[in-house]
CSV table of C-alpha atoms in Angstrom, one decimal:
chain,number,residue,atom,x,y,z
T,1,MET,CA,0.6,-3.0,9.9
T,2,GLY,CA,2.1,-6.2,11.3
T,3,SER,CA,0.6,-9.5,10.4
T,4,TYR,CA,-0.4,-12.4,12.6
T,5,ARG,CA,2.0,-15.3,12.3
T,6,ILE,CA,0.9,-18.8,11.7
T,7,SER,CA,1.7,-22.1,13.4
T,8,GLN,CA,5.2,-22.9,14.8
T,9,SER,CA,5.7,-25.6,12.2
T,10,LEU,CA,5.4,-23.1,9.4
T,11,ARG,CA,6.7,-19.8,10.6
T,12,ALA,CA,8.9,-21.3,13.4
T,13,LEU,CA,7.6,-18.9,16.0
T,14,PRO,CA,5.4,-19.9,18.9
T,15,PHE,CA,2.6,-17.3,18.5
T,16,PRO,CA,1.5,-14.4,16.3
T,17,VAL,CA,2.0,-10.8,17.1
T,18,LEU,CA,0.2,-7.6,15.9
T,19,ALA,CA,2.4,-4.6,15.5
T,20,LEU,CA,1.5,-0.9,15.8
T,21,LEU,CA,1.2,1.2,12.7
T,22,ALA,CA,4.5,2.6,11.7
T,23,CYS,CA,3.3,5.9,10.3
T,24,PRO,CA,0.4,8.2,11.1
T,25,PHE,CA,-1.1,7.9,7.7
T,26,ALA,CA,-0.8,4.0,7.7
T,27,ILE,CA,1.8,3.6,5.1
T,28,ALA,CA,1.5,1.1,6.3
T,29,VAL,CA,15.4,-23.1,-5.4
T,30,ALA,CA,13.5,-24.2,-7.4
T,31,ALA,CA,10.1,-24.8,-6.1
T,32,CYS,CA,10.9,-28.3,-4.9
T,33,TRP,CA,14.0,-28.8,-2.7
T,34,SER,CA,14.7,-32.4,-2.1
T,35,SER,CA,14.3,-33.8,1.4
T,36,ALA,CA,17.4,-33.4,3.5
T,37,SER,CA,18.8,-33.7,7.0
T,38,ALA,CA,18.4,-31.0,9.7
T,39,ASP,CA,22.0,-29.8,9.1
T,40,ASP,CA,21.6,-29.6,5.3
T,41,THR,CA,23.4,-26.8,3.5
T,42,ARG,CA,21.8,-25.5,0.3
T,43,ILE,CA,23.8,-23.6,-2.3
T,44,ALA,CA,21.8,-21.1,-4.3
T,45,LEU,CA,24.9,-19.7,-6.1
T,46,GLY,CA,24.7,-20.0,-9.8
T,47,ASP,CA,21.4,-21.8,-9.7
T,48,ARG,CA,20.0,-20.3,-12.8
T,49,PRO,CA,18.3,-23.1,-14.8
T,50,GLY,CA,16.3,-20.8,-17.0
T,51,GLY,CA,18.6,-17.8,-17.3
T,52,GLN,CA,18.5,-14.4,-15.5
T,53,PHE,CA,15.1,-13.2,-14.5
T,54,THR,CA,14.9,-9.4,-15.0
T,55,LEU,CA,13.1,-7.4,-12.3
T,56,GLY,CA,10.2,-5.7,-14.0
T,57,GLN,CA,9.1,-8.7,-15.9
T,58,ARG,CA,5.8,-10.3,-14.9
T,59,PRO,CA,6.8,-13.1,-12.5
T,60,PHE,CA,5.6,-16.7,-12.7
T,61,ALA,CA,4.1,-18.8,-15.4
T,62,ALA,CA,1.5,-17.4,-17.8
T,63,SER,CA,-1.0,-20.0,-16.7
T,64,SER,CA,-0.7,-19.0,-13.0
T,65,SER,CA,-3.9,-17.6,-11.5
T,66,TRP,CA,-1.9,-14.5,-10.6
T,67,ASN,CA,-1.5,-13.9,-14.3
T,68,THR,CA,-5.0,-14.9,-15.4
T,69,PRO,CA,-7.6,-12.2,-16.0
T,70,ILE,CA,-10.9,-12.4,-14.3
T,71,ALA,CA,-13.4,-14.2,-16.5
T,72,PRO,CA,-15.7,-12.0,-18.5
T,73,ASN,CA,-18.7,-13.9,-17.1
T,74,ALA,CA,-17.5,-13.8,-13.5
T,75,THR,CA,-20.0,-12.9,-10.8
T,76,PHE,CA,-19.3,-10.7,-7.8
T,77,GLU,CA,-20.6,-10.7,-4.2
T,78,ALA,CA,-20.7,-7.4,-2.3
T,79,ILE,CA,-18.5,-7.2,0.9
T,80,ASP,CA,-20.1,-5.3,3.7
T,81,TRP,CA,-17.0,-3.3,4.6
T,82,PRO,CA,-17.7,-1.5,7.9
T,83,MET,CA,-17.9,2.3,7.8
T,84,GLY,CA,-14.7,2.5,9.9
T,85,ALA,CA,-12.7,0.1,7.7
T,86,ARG,CA,-9.2,1.4,7.0
T,87,PHE,CA,-7.3,0.8,3.8
T,88,GLY,CA,-3.7,1.6,2.8
T,89,VAL,CA,-0.4,0.4,1.5
T,90,ALA,CA,2.5,-1.1,3.4
T,91,TRP,CA,5.8,0.3,2.2
T,92,SER,CA,8.0,1.8,4.8
T,93,SER,CA,7.5,-1.3,7.1
T,94,TYR,CA,5.9,-4.7,6.8
T,95,SER,CA,6.8,-5.0,3.1
T,96,PRO,CA,9.9,-6.5,1.6
T,97,ALA,CA,12.8,-5.0,-0.3
T,98,ILE,CA,13.8,-6.8,-3.4
T,99,HIS,CA,17.4,-7.5,-4.1
T,100,VAL,CA,18.9,-9.2,-7.2
T,101,SER,CA,22.0,-11.2,-6.6
T,102,SER,CA,25.1,-10.3,-8.5
T,103,ALA,CA,28.6,-11.8,-8.7
T,104,SER,CA,30.0,-8.8,-6.7
T,105,ASP,CA,27.8,-9.5,-3.6
T,106,PRO,CA,29.2,-11.3,-0.6
T,107,VAL,CA,28.2,-15.0,-0.2
T,108,VAL,CA,26.0,-15.0,2.9
T,109,SER,CA,25.2,-18.1,5.0
T,110,VAL,CA,21.6,-17.8,6.1
T,111,GLU,CA,20.6,-20.2,8.8
T,112,HIS,CA,16.9,-21.1,9.1
T,113,PRO,CA,14.7,-23.6,11.0
T,114,ALA,CA,12.4,-26.1,9.5
T,115,SER,CA,9.4,-24.4,8.0
T,116,TRP,CA,6.9,-24.5,5.0
T,117,GLY,CA,7.8,-28.2,4.3
T,118,LEU,CA,11.6,-27.5,4.2
T,119,PRO,CA,14.0,-29.0,6.8
T,120,ALA,CA,16.3,-26.7,8.9
T,121,GLY,CA,19.5,-25.8,7.1
T,122,THR,CA,21.8,-23.1,5.9
T,123,LEU,CA,21.4,-21.4,2.6
T,124,LYS,CA,24.5,-19.9,0.9
T,125,ILE,CA,23.4,-17.1,-1.4
T,126,ARG,CA,24.9,-13.8,-2.7
T,127,ILE,CA,23.1,-10.9,-1.0
T,128,PRO,CA,24.2,-7.2,-1.1
T,129,ALA,CA,26.1,-6.1,2.0
T,130,TYR,CA,23.5,-3.4,2.9
T,131,ALA,CA,20.5,-5.7,2.6
T,132,ASP,CA,18.6,-6.7,5.8
T,133,GLY,CA,15.1,-7.5,6.9
T,134,ALA,CA,12.3,-4.9,6.6
T,135,PRO,CA,11.3,-2.7,9.6
T,136,GLY,CA,8.6,-4.3,11.7
T,137,THR,CA,8.5,-7.6,13.5
T,138,ASP,CA,8.1,-9.6,10.3
T,139,GLY,CA,11.5,-8.5,8.9
T,140,GLU,CA,10.7,-9.7,5.3
T,141,LEU,CA,13.3,-9.9,2.6
T,142,LEU,CA,13.2,-11.0,-1.1
T,143,VAL,CA,16.3,-12.1,-2.9
T,144,ILE,CA,16.2,-13.0,-6.6
T,145,ASP,CA,19.0,-15.3,-7.8
T,146,GLY,CA,18.7,-16.3,-11.4
T,147,ASP,CA,15.1,-17.6,-11.9
T,148,THR,CA,14.5,-18.3,-8.2
T,149,VAL,CA,13.0,-15.9,-5.7
T,150,HIS,CA,14.0,-16.6,-2.1
T,151,ASN,CA,11.6,-15.4,0.7
T,152,PHE,CA,12.9,-14.8,4.2
T,153,TRP,CA,10.9,-13.9,7.3
T,154,GLN,CA,12.5,-12.3,10.3
T,155,PHE,CA,15.7,-12.0,8.4
T,156,LYS,CA,18.5,-10.5,10.5
T,157,ARG,CA,22.1,-9.9,9.4
T,158,SER,CA,24.7,-10.8,11.9
T,159,GLY,CA,27.8,-10.0,9.8
T,160,PRO,CA,28.9,-9.4,6.2
T,161,GLU,CA,28.7,-13.1,5.4
T,162,THR,CA,26.2,-14.4,8.1
T,163,ALA,CA,22.5,-14.0,8.8
T,164,ALA,CA,19.5,-15.9,10.2
T,165,ALA,CA,15.9,-16.1,9.2
T,166,GLN,CA,13.0,-17.6,11.3
T,167,SER,CA,11.3,-18.9,8.2
T,168,TYR,CA,12.3,-19.5,4.6
T,169,ALA,CA,10.8,-20.7,1.3
T,170,ALA,CA,11.6,-20.3,-2.4
T,171,THR,CA,10.1,-20.8,-5.8
T,172,ASN,CA,10.9,-20.5,-9.5
T,173,LEU,CA,9.9,-17.2,-11.2
T,174,VAL,CA,9.4,-18.7,-14.6
T,175,THR,CA,8.0,-22.2,-14.2
T,176,GLY,CA,6.3,-21.7,-10.8
T,177,ASP,CA,2.8,-20.5,-10.2
T,178,GLY,CA,3.6,-18.4,-7.2
T,179,TRP,CA,1.5,-20.6,-4.9
T,180,GLY,CA,2.6,-23.4,-2.5
T,181,ARG,CA,1.7,-27.1,-2.7
T,182,ARG,CA,-0.6,-29.0,-0.4
T,183,SER,CA,0.8,-32.5,-1.0
T,184,PRO,CA,3.6,-33.0,-0.3
T,185,PHE,CA,3.3,-29.8,1.6
T,186,LEU,CA,5.7,-27.1,0.4
T,187,GLY,CA,5.5,-23.3,0.6
T,188,ALA,CA,6.4,-21.0,-2.2
T,189,GLY,CA,6.9,-18.1,0.3
T,190,ILE,CA,6.4,-16.9,3.8
T,191,VAL,CA,3.0,-15.2,3.8
T,192,ALA,CA,0.1,-16.9,5.6
T,193,THR,CA,-1.2,-18.6,2.5
T,194,GLY,CA,2.2,-20.1,1.6
T,195,SER,CA,2.4,-18.1,-1.6
T,196,SER,CA,5.4,-16.1,-2.7
T,197,GLN,CA,5.6,-12.7,-1.3
T,198,LEU,CA,6.6,-11.4,-4.7
T,199,ALA,CA,3.3,-12.6,-6.1
T,200,GLY,CA,1.0,-9.6,-6.3
T,201,LEU,CA,3.6,-7.2,-4.8
T,202,LEU,CA,3.7,-3.7,-6.3
T,203,VAL,CA,7.1,-3.6,-8.0
T,204,GLU,CA,8.4,-0.2,-9.2
T,205,ALA,CA,10.2,-1.6,-12.3
T,206,GLU,CA,6.9,-3.2,-13.3
T,207,THR,CA,4.6,-0.2,-12.8
T,208,ASP,CA,7.2,2.0,-14.5
T,209,ARG,CA,6.8,-0.1,-17.7
T,210,GLY,CA,3.0,0.3,-17.9
T,211,ASP,CA,-0.2,-1.2,-16.5
T,212,ILE,CA,0.0,-4.0,-13.9
T,213,GLN,CA,-0.5,-7.3,-15.7
T,214,HIS,CA,-1.3,-9.6,-12.7
T,215,ALA,CA,-3.4,-9.8,-9.7
T,216,LEU,CA,-2.3,-7.9,-6.6
T,217,GLN,CA,-1.9,-9.2,-3.0
T,218,ILE,CA,-3.9,-8.0,0.0
T,219,ALA,CA,-3.2,-8.4,3.7
T,220,ILE,CA,-6.7,-8.1,5.2
T,221,ASP,CA,-7.4,-6.4,8.5
T,222,ALA,CA,-7.3,-9.3,11.0
T,223,THR,CA,-10.7,-8.3,12.3
T,224,TYR,CA,-12.2,-9.3,9.0
T,225,ALA,CA,-10.4,-12.6,8.4
T,226,ARG,CA,-12.4,-15.8,8.9
T,227,PRO,CA,-10.6,-19.1,9.9
T,228,GLY,CA,-9.4,-21.5,7.2
T,229,SER,CA,-8.3,-20.9,3.6
T,230,VAL,CA,-9.7,-21.4,0.1
T,231,GLY,CA,-8.6,-21.7,-3.5
T,232,GLU,CA,-4.9,-22.2,-3.9
T,233,ALA,CA,-3.9,-21.1,-0.5
T,234,ILE,CA,-2.2,-24.0,1.5
T,235,ASN,CA,-2.7,-22.3,4.9
T,236,GLY,CA,-4.5,-19.5,6.6
T,237,ASP,CA,-4.4,-17.6,9.9
T,238,GLY,CA,-7.8,-15.9,10.1
T,239,ARG,CA,-9.4,-16.1,13.5
T,240,ASN,CA,-12.8,-14.4,13.4
T,241,PRO,CA,-15.6,-16.8,12.7
T,242,ASP,CA,-17.8,-13.8,11.8
T,243,GLY,CA,-15.1,-12.3,9.5
T,244,LEU,CA,-15.8,-11.0,5.9
T,245,VAL,CA,-13.3,-13.0,3.8
T,246,GLN,CA,-11.0,-16.0,4.0
T,247,GLU,CA,-7.4,-16.1,2.9
T,248,GLY,CA,-7.0,-17.4,-0.6
T,249,GLU,CA,-10.2,-15.6,-1.8
T,250,ARG,CA,-10.0,-13.5,-4.9
T,251,LEU,CA,-11.5,-10.0,-4.8
T,252,GLY,CA,-12.0,-7.5,-7.6
T,253,ILE,CA,-13.9,-4.5,-8.9
T,254,PRO,CA,-16.6,-5.2,-11.4
T,255,THR,CA,-16.0,-3.7,-14.9
T,256,GLY,CA,-19.2,-1.6,-14.7
T,257,VAL,CA,-17.8,0.4,-11.7
T,258,ALA,CA,-16.4,3.8,-12.8
T,259,MET,CA,-12.9,4.8,-11.8
T,260,PRO,CA,-12.9,7.5,-9.2
T,261,ARG,CA,-11.7,10.9,-10.5
T,262,GLY,CA,-8.4,12.4,-9.6
T,263,LEU,CA,-6.4,9.3,-8.9
T,264,SER,CA,-2.7,9.4,-9.1
T,265,PRO,CA,-1.0,7.6,-12.0
T,266,LEU,CA,-0.1,4.6,-9.8
T,267,GLY,CA,-3.6,4.7,-8.3
T,268,GLN,CA,-5.1,4.4,-11.8
T,269,LYS,CA,-3.0,1.4,-12.5
T,270,VAL,CA,-4.0,-0.3,-9.3
T,271,PHE,CA,-7.7,0.4,-10.1
T,272,ARG,CA,-7.4,-1.1,-13.6
T,273,ALA,CA,-5.5,-4.2,-12.2
T,274,TYR,CA,-8.4,-4.7,-9.7
T,275,GLN,CA,-10.8,-4.8,-12.6
T,276,VAL,CA,-8.8,-6.9,-14.9
T,277,TYR,CA,-7.0,-9.3,-12.5
T,278,GLY,CA,-8.3,-8.7,-9.1
T,279,ALA,CA,-6.4,-9.4,-5.9
T,280,PHE,CA,-5.8,-12.4,-3.6
T,281,VAL,CA,-6.1,-12.2,0.1
T,282,ILE,CA,-2.8,-13.7,1.3
T,283,ASP,CA,-2.2,-12.5,4.9
T,284,VAL,CA,-3.7,-10.5,7.7
T,285,ALA,CA,-2.6,-7.1,9.1
T,286,GLY,CA,-3.3,-5.1,12.3
T,287,GLY,CA,-6.1,-2.5,12.0
T,288,VAL,CA,-5.9,-1.9,8.2
T,289,THR,CA,-6.3,-3.7,4.9
T,290,ASN,CA,-3.2,-3.2,2.9
T,291,LEU,CA,-1.6,-3.6,-0.5
T,292,ARG,CA,2.1,-4.1,-0.2
T,293,ALA,CA,4.7,-2.2,-2.3
T,294,GLN,CA,8.4,-2.9,-2.8
T,295,ALA,CA,10.2,-1.3,0.2
T,296,ASN,CA,13.2,-0.2,-1.8
T,297,GLY,CA,11.2,1.1,-4.7
T,298,TYR,CA,9.0,4.2,-5.2
T,299,ASP,CA,9.3,7.5,-3.5
T,300,ARG,CA,7.3,8.9,-0.6
T,301,MET,CA,5.2,11.3,-2.7
T,302,THR,CA,4.1,8.4,-4.9
T,303,ILE,CA,3.1,6.3,-1.9
T,304,VAL,CA,1.4,9.1,0.0
T,305,ALA,CA,-0.7,9.7,-3.2
T,306,LEU,CA,-1.5,6.0,-3.5
T,307,GLN,CA,-2.5,5.8,0.2
T,308,GLN,CA,-5.1,8.6,-0.5
T,309,ASP,CA,-6.3,6.8,-3.6
T,310,LEU,CA,-6.8,3.5,-1.8
T,311,ALA,CA,-9.1,5.0,0.7
T,312,ARG,CA,-11.5,5.5,-2.3
T,313,ILE,CA,-10.5,2.4,-4.4
T,314,SER,CA,-10.3,-0.4,-1.9
T,315,PRO,CA,-13.9,-0.1,-0.5
T,316,LEU,CA,-15.1,-0.9,-4.1
T,317,LEU,CA,-13.6,-4.4,-3.9
T,318,GLN,CA,-16.0,-7.3,-4.0
T,319,ARG,CA,-15.6,-11.0,-3.7
T,320,LEU,CA,-15.6,-13.1,-6.9
T,321,GLY,CA,-18.6,-15.5,-6.8
T,322,GLN,CA,-17.3,-19.0,-6.4
T,323,ARG,CA,-18.0,-22.2,-4.5
T,324,ARG,CA,-16.0,-22.0,-1.4
T,325,GLN,CA,-13.4,-24.8,-0.9
T,326,GLY,CA,-10.7,-25.6,1.6
T,327,ASN,CA,-10.8,-25.6,5.4
T,328,PRO,CA,-14.0,-24.4,7.0
């Protein structure tokens, strides 16, 4: 369930790679840093302009499209999902763990190259000693410090107080909208669309509180991803001119579609979220269309049940009718 990587100037790698499925059932700060020199060192410690964000709260501004329900008069366009299309959830690999900084965590110097509109530099941030990048070639990691969520790609710990990441971006969890900015170009996160990887992620502390109150994120099977991007996406890495969707598009399940019977509790919440808020296509994956779930949340039984649910839920997704914008 690996994802293709985008251009070197953004992800700081020369070319994308597809990874093999990790499991047989396919389980599969502030928003604007000022310009700085290549040897810039950024300090995230104590950067808490709006107070302490509590994991389990709905992230990002209420006005964000991630937090805006689908309009009652919205129209939908059917997606001709192929009969062999596979759907699942990334959890044990190719999905980030979430760590919240605390005063007892070691201060880690994380080196990163220029990417997503930021210059190369070293970020000093408190990260738990056991935290590292996720299994899989993407090595994702999310660290929340105050009201800022830091997104790392190919994060690798080299010692208790040192690490490196091949791409980095961050945004504010309270005032930000979870998306990047086209001009001047600045990513909010390290997924292909430039959005924060926390945006639309299944987070255990949220789903334990009740229904999901925001749109979800989808990594589309790369076979179905058309080139270019639309909507609020600032980038895209689709490559199939005959693909089904573009990154940045919003999908959803029309309200008239009945919920399949026998869904797990989490599957029911995902279905309702698809009908109320929908999901944004934010990245591509290899051989499967995935939701992503917090890697250090949930238990295997819950994820296995959700995996089975998504085989029935995800094919019901349709494209929200809209005039397409962005790169062709």
